[in-house]
Short mmCIF file of C-alpha atoms and ligand atoms in Angstrom, two decimals:
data_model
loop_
_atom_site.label_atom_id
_atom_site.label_comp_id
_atom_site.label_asym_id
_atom_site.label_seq_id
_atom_site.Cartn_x
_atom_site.Cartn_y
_atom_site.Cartn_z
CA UNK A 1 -91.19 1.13 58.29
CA UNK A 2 -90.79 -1.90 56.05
CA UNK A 3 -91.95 0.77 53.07
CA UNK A 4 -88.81 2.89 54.32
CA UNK A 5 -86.33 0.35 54.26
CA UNK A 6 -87.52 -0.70 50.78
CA UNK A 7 -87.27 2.39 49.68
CA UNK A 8 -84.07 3.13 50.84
CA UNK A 9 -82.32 -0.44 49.42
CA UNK A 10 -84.30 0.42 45.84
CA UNK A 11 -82.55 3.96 45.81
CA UNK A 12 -79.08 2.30 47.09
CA UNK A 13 -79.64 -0.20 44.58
CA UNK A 14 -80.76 1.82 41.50
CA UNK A 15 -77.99 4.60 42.25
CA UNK A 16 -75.45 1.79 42.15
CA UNK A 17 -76.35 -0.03 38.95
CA UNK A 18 -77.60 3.12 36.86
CA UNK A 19 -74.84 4.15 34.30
CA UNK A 20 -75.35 -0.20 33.65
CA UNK A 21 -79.10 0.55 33.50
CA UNK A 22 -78.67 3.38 31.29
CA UNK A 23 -75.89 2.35 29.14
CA UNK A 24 -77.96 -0.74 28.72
CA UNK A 25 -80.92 0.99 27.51
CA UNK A 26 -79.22 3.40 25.08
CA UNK A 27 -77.87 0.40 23.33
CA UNK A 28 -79.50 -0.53 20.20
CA UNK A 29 -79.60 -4.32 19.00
CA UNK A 30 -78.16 -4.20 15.37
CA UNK A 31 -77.71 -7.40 13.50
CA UNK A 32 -77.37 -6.18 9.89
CA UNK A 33 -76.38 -2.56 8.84
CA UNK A 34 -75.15 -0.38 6.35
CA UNK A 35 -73.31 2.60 6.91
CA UNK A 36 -71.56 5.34 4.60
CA UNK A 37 -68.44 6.55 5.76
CA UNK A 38 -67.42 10.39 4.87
CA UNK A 39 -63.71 11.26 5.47
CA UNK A 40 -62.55 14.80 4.94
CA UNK A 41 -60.35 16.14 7.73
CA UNK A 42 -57.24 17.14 5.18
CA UNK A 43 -56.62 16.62 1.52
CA UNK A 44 -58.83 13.06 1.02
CA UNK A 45 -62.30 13.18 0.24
CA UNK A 46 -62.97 9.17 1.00
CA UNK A 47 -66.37 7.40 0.89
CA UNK A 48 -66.50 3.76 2.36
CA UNK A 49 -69.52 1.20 2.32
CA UNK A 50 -69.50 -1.06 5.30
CA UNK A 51 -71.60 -3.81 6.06
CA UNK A 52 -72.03 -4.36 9.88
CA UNK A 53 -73.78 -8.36 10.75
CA UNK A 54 -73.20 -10.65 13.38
CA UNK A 55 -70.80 -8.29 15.09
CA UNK A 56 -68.25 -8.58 11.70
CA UNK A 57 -67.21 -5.65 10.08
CA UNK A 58 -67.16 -6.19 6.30
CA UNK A 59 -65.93 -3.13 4.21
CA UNK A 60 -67.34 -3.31 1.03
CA UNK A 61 -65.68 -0.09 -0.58
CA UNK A 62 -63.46 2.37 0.74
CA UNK A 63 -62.76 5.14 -2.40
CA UNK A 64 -60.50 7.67 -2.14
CA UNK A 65 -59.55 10.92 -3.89
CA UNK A 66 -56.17 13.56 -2.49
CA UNK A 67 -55.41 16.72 -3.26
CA UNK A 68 -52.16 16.42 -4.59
CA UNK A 69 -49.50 19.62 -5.47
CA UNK A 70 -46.26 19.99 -7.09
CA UNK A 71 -45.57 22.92 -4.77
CA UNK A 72 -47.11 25.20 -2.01
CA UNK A 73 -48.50 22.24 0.07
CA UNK A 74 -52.03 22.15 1.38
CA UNK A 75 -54.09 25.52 0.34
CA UNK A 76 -57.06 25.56 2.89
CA UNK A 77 -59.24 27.16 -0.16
CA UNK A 78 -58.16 24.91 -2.65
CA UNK A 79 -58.63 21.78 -0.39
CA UNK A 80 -62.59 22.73 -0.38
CA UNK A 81 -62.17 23.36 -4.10
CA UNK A 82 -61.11 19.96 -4.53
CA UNK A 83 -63.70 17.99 -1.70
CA UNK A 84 -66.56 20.07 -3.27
CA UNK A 85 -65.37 18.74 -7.17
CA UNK A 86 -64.87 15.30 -6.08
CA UNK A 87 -67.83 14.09 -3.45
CA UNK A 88 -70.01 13.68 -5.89
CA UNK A 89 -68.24 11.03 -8.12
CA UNK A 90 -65.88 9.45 -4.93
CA UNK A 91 -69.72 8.48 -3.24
CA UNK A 92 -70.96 7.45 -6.47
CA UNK A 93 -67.92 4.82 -6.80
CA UNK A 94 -68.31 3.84 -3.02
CA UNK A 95 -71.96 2.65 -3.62
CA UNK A 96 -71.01 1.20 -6.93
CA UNK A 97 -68.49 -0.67 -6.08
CA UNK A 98 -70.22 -1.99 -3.03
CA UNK A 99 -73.30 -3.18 -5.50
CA UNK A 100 -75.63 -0.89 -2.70
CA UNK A 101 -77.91 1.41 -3.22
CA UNK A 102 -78.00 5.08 -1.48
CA UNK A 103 -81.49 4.23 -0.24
CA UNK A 104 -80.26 0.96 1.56
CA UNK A 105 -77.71 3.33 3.53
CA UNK A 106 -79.13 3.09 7.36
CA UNK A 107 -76.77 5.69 8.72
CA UNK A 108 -73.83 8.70 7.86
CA UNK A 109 -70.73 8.60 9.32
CA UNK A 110 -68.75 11.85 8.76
CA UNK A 111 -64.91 12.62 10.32
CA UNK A 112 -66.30 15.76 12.59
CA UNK A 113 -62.83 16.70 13.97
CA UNK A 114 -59.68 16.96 14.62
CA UNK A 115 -58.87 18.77 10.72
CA UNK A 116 -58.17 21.33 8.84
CA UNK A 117 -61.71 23.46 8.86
CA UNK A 118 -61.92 24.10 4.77
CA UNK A 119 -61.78 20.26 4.34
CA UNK A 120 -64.01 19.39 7.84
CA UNK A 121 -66.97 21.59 6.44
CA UNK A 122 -67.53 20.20 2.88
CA UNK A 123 -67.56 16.04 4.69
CA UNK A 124 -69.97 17.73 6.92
CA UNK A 125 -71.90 19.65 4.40
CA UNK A 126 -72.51 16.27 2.46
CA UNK A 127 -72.97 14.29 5.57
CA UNK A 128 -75.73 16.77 6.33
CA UNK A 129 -77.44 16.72 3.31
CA UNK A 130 -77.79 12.61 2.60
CA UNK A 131 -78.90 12.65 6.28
CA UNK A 132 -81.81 15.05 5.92
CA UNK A 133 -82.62 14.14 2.55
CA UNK A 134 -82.66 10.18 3.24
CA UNK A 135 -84.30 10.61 6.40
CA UNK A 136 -81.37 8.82 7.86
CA UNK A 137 -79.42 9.12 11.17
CA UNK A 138 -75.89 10.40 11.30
CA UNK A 139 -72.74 10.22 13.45
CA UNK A 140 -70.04 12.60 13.48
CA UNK A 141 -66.87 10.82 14.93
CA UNK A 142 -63.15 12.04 15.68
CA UNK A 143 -60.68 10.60 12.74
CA UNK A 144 -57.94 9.91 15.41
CA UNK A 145 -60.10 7.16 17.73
CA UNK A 146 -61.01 5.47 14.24
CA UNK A 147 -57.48 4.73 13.57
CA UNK A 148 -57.72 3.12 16.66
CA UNK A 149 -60.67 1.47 16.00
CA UNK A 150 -59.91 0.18 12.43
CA UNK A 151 -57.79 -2.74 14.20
CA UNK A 152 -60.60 -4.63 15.11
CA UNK A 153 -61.10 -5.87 11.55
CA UNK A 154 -57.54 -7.53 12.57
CA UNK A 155 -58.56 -9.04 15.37
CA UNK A 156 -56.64 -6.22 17.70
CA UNK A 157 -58.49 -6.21 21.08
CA UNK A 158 -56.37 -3.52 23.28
CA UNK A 159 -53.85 -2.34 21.34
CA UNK A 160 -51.48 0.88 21.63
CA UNK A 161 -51.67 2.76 18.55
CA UNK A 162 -48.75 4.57 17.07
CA UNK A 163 -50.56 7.33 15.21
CA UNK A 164 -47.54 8.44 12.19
CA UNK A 165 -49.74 10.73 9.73
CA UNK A 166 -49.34 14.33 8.23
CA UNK A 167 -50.44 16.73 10.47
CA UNK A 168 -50.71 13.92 13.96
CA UNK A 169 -47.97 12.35 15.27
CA UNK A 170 -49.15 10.42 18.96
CA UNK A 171 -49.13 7.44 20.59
CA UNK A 172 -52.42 6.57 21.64
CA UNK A 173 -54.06 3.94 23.98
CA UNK A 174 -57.62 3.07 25.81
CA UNK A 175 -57.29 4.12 29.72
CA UNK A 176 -60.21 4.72 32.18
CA UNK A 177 -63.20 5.00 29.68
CA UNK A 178 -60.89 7.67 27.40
CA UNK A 179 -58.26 7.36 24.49
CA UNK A 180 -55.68 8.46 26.13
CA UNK A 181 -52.64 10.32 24.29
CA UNK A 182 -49.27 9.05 26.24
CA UNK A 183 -47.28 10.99 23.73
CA UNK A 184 -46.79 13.05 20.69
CA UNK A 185 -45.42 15.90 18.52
CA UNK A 186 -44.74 19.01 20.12
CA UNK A 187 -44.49 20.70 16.66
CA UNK A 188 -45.17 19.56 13.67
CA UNK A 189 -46.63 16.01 12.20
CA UNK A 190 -44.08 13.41 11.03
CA UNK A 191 -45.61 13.63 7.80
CA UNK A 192 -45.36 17.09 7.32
CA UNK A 193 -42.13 16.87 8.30
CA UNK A 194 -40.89 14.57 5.56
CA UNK A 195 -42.75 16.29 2.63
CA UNK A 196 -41.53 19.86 4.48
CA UNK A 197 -37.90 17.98 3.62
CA UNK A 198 -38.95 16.48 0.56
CA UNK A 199 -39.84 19.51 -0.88
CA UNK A 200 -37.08 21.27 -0.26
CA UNK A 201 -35.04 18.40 -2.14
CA UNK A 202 -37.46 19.00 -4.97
CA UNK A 203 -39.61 15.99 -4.54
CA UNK A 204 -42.94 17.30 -4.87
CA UNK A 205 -45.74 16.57 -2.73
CA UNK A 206 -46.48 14.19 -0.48
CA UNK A 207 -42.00 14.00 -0.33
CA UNK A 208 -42.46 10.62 2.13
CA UNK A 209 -43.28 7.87 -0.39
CA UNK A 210 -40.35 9.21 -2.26
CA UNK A 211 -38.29 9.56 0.27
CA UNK A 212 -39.12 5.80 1.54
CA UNK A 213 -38.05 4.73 -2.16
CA UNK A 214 -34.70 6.63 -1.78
CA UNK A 215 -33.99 5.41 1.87
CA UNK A 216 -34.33 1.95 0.53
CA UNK A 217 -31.81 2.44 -2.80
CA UNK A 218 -29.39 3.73 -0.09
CA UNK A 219 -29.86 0.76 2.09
CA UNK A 220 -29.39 -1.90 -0.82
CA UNK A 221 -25.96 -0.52 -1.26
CA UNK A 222 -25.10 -0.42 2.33
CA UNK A 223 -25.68 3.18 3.42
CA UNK A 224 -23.37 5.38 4.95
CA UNK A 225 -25.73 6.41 8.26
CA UNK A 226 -24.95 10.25 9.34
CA UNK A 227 -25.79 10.98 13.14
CA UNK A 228 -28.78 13.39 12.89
CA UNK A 229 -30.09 15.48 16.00
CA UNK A 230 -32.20 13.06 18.12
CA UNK A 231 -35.64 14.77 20.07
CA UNK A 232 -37.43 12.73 22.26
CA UNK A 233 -38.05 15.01 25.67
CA UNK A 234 -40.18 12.84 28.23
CA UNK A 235 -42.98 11.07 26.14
CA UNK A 236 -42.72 13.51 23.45
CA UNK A 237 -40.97 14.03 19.72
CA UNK A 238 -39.91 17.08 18.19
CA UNK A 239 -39.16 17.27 14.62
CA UNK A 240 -38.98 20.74 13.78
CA UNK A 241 -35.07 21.66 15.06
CA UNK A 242 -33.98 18.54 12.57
CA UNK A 243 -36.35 20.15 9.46
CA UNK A 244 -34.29 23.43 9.62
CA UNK A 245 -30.74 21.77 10.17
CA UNK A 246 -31.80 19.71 6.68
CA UNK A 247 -32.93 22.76 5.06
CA UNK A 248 -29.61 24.76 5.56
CA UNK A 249 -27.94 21.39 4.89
CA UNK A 250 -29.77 21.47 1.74
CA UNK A 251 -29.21 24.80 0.60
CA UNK A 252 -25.90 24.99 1.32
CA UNK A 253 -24.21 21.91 0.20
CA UNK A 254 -24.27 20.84 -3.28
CA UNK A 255 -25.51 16.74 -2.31
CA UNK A 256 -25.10 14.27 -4.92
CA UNK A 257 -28.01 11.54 -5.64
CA UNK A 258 -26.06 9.12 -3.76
CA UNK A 259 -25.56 12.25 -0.40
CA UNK A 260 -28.92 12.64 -0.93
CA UNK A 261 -30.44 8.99 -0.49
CA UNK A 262 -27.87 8.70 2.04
CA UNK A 263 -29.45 11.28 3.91
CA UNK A 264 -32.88 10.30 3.96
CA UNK A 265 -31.68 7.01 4.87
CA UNK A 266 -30.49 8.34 8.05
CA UNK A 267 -33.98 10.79 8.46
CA UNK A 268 -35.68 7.87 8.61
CA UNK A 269 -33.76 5.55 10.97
CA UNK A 270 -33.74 8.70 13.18
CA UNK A 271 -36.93 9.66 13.28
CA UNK A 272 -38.45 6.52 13.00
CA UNK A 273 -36.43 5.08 16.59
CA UNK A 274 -37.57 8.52 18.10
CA UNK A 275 -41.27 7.27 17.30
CA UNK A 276 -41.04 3.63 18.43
CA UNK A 277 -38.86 4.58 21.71
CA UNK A 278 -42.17 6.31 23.42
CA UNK A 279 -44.65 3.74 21.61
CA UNK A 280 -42.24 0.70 23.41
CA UNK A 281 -42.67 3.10 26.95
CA UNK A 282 -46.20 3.37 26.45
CA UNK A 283 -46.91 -0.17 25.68
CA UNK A 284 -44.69 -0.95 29.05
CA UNK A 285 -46.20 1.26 31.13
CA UNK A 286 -49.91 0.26 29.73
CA UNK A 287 -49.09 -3.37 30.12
CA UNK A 288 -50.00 -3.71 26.64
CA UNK A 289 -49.49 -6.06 24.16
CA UNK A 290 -50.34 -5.07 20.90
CA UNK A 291 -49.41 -1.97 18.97
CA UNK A 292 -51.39 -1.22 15.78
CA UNK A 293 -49.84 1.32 13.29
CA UNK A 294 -51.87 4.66 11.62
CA UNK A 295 -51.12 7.27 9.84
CA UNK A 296 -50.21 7.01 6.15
CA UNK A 297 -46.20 7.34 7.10
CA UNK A 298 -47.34 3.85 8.58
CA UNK A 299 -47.09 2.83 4.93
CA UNK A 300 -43.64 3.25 5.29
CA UNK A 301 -41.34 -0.14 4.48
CA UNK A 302 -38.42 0.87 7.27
CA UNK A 303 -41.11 1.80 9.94
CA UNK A 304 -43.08 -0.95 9.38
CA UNK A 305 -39.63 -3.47 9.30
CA UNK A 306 -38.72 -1.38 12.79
CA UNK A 307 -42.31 -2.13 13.93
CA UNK A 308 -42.23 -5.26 13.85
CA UNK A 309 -38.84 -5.71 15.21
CA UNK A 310 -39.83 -3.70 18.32
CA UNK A 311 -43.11 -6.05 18.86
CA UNK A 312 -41.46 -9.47 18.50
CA UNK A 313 -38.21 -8.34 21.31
CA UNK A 314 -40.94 -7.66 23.83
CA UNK A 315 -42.94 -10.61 22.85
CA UNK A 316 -46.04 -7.99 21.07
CA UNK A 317 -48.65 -8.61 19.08
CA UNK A 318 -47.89 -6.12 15.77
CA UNK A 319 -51.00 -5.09 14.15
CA UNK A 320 -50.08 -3.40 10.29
CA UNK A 321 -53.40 -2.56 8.40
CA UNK A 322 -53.47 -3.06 4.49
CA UNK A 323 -52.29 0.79 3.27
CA UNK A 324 -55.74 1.88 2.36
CA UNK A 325 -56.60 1.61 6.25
CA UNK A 326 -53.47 3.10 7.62
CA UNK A 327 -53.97 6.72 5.12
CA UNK A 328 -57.18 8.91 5.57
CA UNK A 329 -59.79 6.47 4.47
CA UNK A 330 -63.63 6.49 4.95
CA UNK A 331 -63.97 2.75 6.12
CA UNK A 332 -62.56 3.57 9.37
CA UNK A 333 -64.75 6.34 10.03
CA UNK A 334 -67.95 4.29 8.89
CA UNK A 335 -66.65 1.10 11.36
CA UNK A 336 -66.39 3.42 14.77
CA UNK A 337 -69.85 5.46 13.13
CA UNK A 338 -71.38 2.02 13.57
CA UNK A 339 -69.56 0.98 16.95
CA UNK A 340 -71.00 4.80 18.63
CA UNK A 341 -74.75 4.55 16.72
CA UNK A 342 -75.00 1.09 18.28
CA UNK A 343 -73.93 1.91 21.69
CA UNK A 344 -76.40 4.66 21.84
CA UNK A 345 -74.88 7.86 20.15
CA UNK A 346 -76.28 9.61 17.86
CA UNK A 347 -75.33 13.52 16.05
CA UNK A 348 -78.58 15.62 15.86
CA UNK A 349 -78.34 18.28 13.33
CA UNK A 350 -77.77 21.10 15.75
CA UNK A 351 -74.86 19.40 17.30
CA UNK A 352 -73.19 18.48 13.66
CA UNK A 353 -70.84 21.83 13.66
CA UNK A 354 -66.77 20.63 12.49
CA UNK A 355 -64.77 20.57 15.32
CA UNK A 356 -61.43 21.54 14.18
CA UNK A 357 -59.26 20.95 17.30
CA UNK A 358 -61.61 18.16 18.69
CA UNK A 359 -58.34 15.68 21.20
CA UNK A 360 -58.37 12.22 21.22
CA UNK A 361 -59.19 12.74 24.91
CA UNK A 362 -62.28 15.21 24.40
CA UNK A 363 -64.01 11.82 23.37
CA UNK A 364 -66.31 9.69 26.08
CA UNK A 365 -65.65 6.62 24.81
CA UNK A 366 -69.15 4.43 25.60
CA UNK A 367 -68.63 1.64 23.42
CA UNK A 368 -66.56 -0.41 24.45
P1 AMP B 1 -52.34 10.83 6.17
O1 AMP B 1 -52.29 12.25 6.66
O2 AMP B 1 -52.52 9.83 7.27
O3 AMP B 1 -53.30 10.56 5.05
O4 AMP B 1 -50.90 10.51 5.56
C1 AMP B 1 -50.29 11.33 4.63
C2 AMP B 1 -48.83 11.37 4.94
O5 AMP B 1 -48.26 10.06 4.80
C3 AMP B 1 -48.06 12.27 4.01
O6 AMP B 1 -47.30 13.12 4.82
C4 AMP B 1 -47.18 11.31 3.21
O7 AMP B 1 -45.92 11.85 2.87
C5 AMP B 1 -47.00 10.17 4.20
N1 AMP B 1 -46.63 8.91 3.55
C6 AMP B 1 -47.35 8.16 2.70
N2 AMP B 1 -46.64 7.07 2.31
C7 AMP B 1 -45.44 7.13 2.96
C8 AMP B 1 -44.28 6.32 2.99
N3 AMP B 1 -44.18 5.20 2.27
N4 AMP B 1 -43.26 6.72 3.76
C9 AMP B 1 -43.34 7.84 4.52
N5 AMP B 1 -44.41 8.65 4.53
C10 AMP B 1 -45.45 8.31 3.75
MG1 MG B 2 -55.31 10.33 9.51
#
């Protein structure tokens, strides 16, 4: 009888506590690590060195090389071209730069999804390779959760991430063991957005640095604001409707310089307060108080300025990453590589495919 009642309080017991027991056991004690990041989702091939000890993140390189046109945008087959030329001499510089040596490299950390496929394939490919050939374990992570995750090196400890890059536009936060996606595009990225408009003014791409420069010429001499179409349905943006009314604009009207930096004056405040209107409803209905910026349009100086302004009238932390954290960068993929490896995670090679149209929300977050 006593055996039965034993029994029955162990099985209670051990039912209750099990994900703990488990999770605890799949956790692996690191206190010094190096990891090579891989980044390759769209047109940067990025290698990053980062030393993990003591629970501090130190990133000891983080090398970059884009794909960069005067016209015709991002070619799928010429994006491989360009990841397959570069790999080579972008992980060299990582590992130089970082004074390490490939055989001190403890794991890979490769950007497995979300991402254009040519691009995914060749950071995979590589990742592969230096895994099987260093006898090495490797990660494959999603590039949207380590923009997220990047703000720990900032001290951020919950924050809502406003997610501004070419092809992803969402607002992002942690919510029930899941990054959660609270809002976002429902057509194109902000990014490709502004070089979609800065290329039809003839600005080459990527059109938004330019455009930032042009905004802020226009502002210095007081800017005469036009009222653009404004998209925000529910939690969502749109930018696509406001792309073609530019483009007829554009080919229709013969803008001077001065119409012209006017114009993507008022892009930019439009846009910009369509973005930050569902990141400030997010961040109320979260209860959060921190936002963290990603995305290189994050790089922006108005969005940032805006930004800021939002976080300090609702009493917010505001989180801005140095620029070579906020565009496609290895580092952050090699900081959440080492977050997943340590709680447990690892990417055999059979489960290493790309995964193209991999969501935020797809991902069991077990690390935190
Ligand atoms: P990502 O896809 O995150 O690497 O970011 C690339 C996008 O950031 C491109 O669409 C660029 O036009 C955009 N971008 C970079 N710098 C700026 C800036 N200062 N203002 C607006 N957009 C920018
Ligand atoms: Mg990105």
């Amino acid at each position: 009888m006593n055996n039965t009642i034993n029994y029955v309080i162990f099985k209670f017991f051990h039912h209750l506590f099990k994900p703990i027991i488990y999770s605890l056991s799949m956790k692996r004690k690191i206190q010094k690590f190096l990891c090579l990041g891989i980044e390759t989702t769209a047109h940067t091939f990025g290698a990053s060195v980062v030393e993990y000890k003591d629970g501090k993140f130190n990133v000891l390189s983080n090398i970059r090389d884009m794909y960069k046109t005067e016209k015709g945008g991002l070619v799928p087959v010429m994006l491989s071209e360009h990841h397959v030329e570069c790999f080579d001499r972008v992980i060299t510089e990582a590992l130089e730069k970082s004074q390490k040596n490939i055989h001190e490299i403890q794991l890979i950390s490769f950007s497995q999804g979300p991402g254009i496929g040519h691009a995914l394939r060749i950071g995979s490919a590589v990742a592969r390779s230096l895994s099987l050939q260093l006898k090495i374990p490797m990660i494959g992570v999603n590039h949207c959760v380590a923009h997220q995750e990047i703000s720990c090196i900032y001290g951020a400890e919950d924050p809502v991430l406003l997610y501004a890059s070419g092809a992803n536009t969402q607002v992002i936060a942690y919510d029930g063991g899941k990054y959660r996606v609270f809002g976002e595009t429902l057509d194109i990225g902000v990014g490709n957005f502004l070089d979609s408009f800065g290329r039809e003014l003839g600005l080459g791409f990527p059109g938004g640095p330019k455009i930032d420069q042009m905004a802020q010429k226009a502002k210095a001499r007081n800017a005469k604001y036009t009222v653009l179409p404004y998209q925000v349905k529910g939690m969502d943006v749109s930018f696509s409707g406001l792309f073609t009314l530019l483009k007829n604009r554009i080919k229709t009207e013969k803008l001077s310089e001065i119409q012209i930096e006017d114009l993507c004056y008022s892009v930019q405040e439009t846009i910009f307060a369509m973005l930050l209107e569902v990141t400030e409803r997010a961040m109320a209905h979260c209860e959060k108080k921190e936002l963290v910026l990603g995305g290189g349009v994050a790089c922006n100086s108005r969005l940032k300025e805006m930004s800021i302004q939002m976080c300090k009238d609702r009493n917010a932390k505001c989180i801005i990453p140095e620029n070579q954290f906020l565009v496609d960068n290895a580092g952050m993929i090699a900081v959440l590589g080492i977050k997943m490896y340590e709680a447990g995670n690892i990417t055999k090679i059979e489960n290493s495919q790309i995964n193209p149209h991999e969501r935020t929300d797809d991902i069991n977050v077990n690390w935190k």
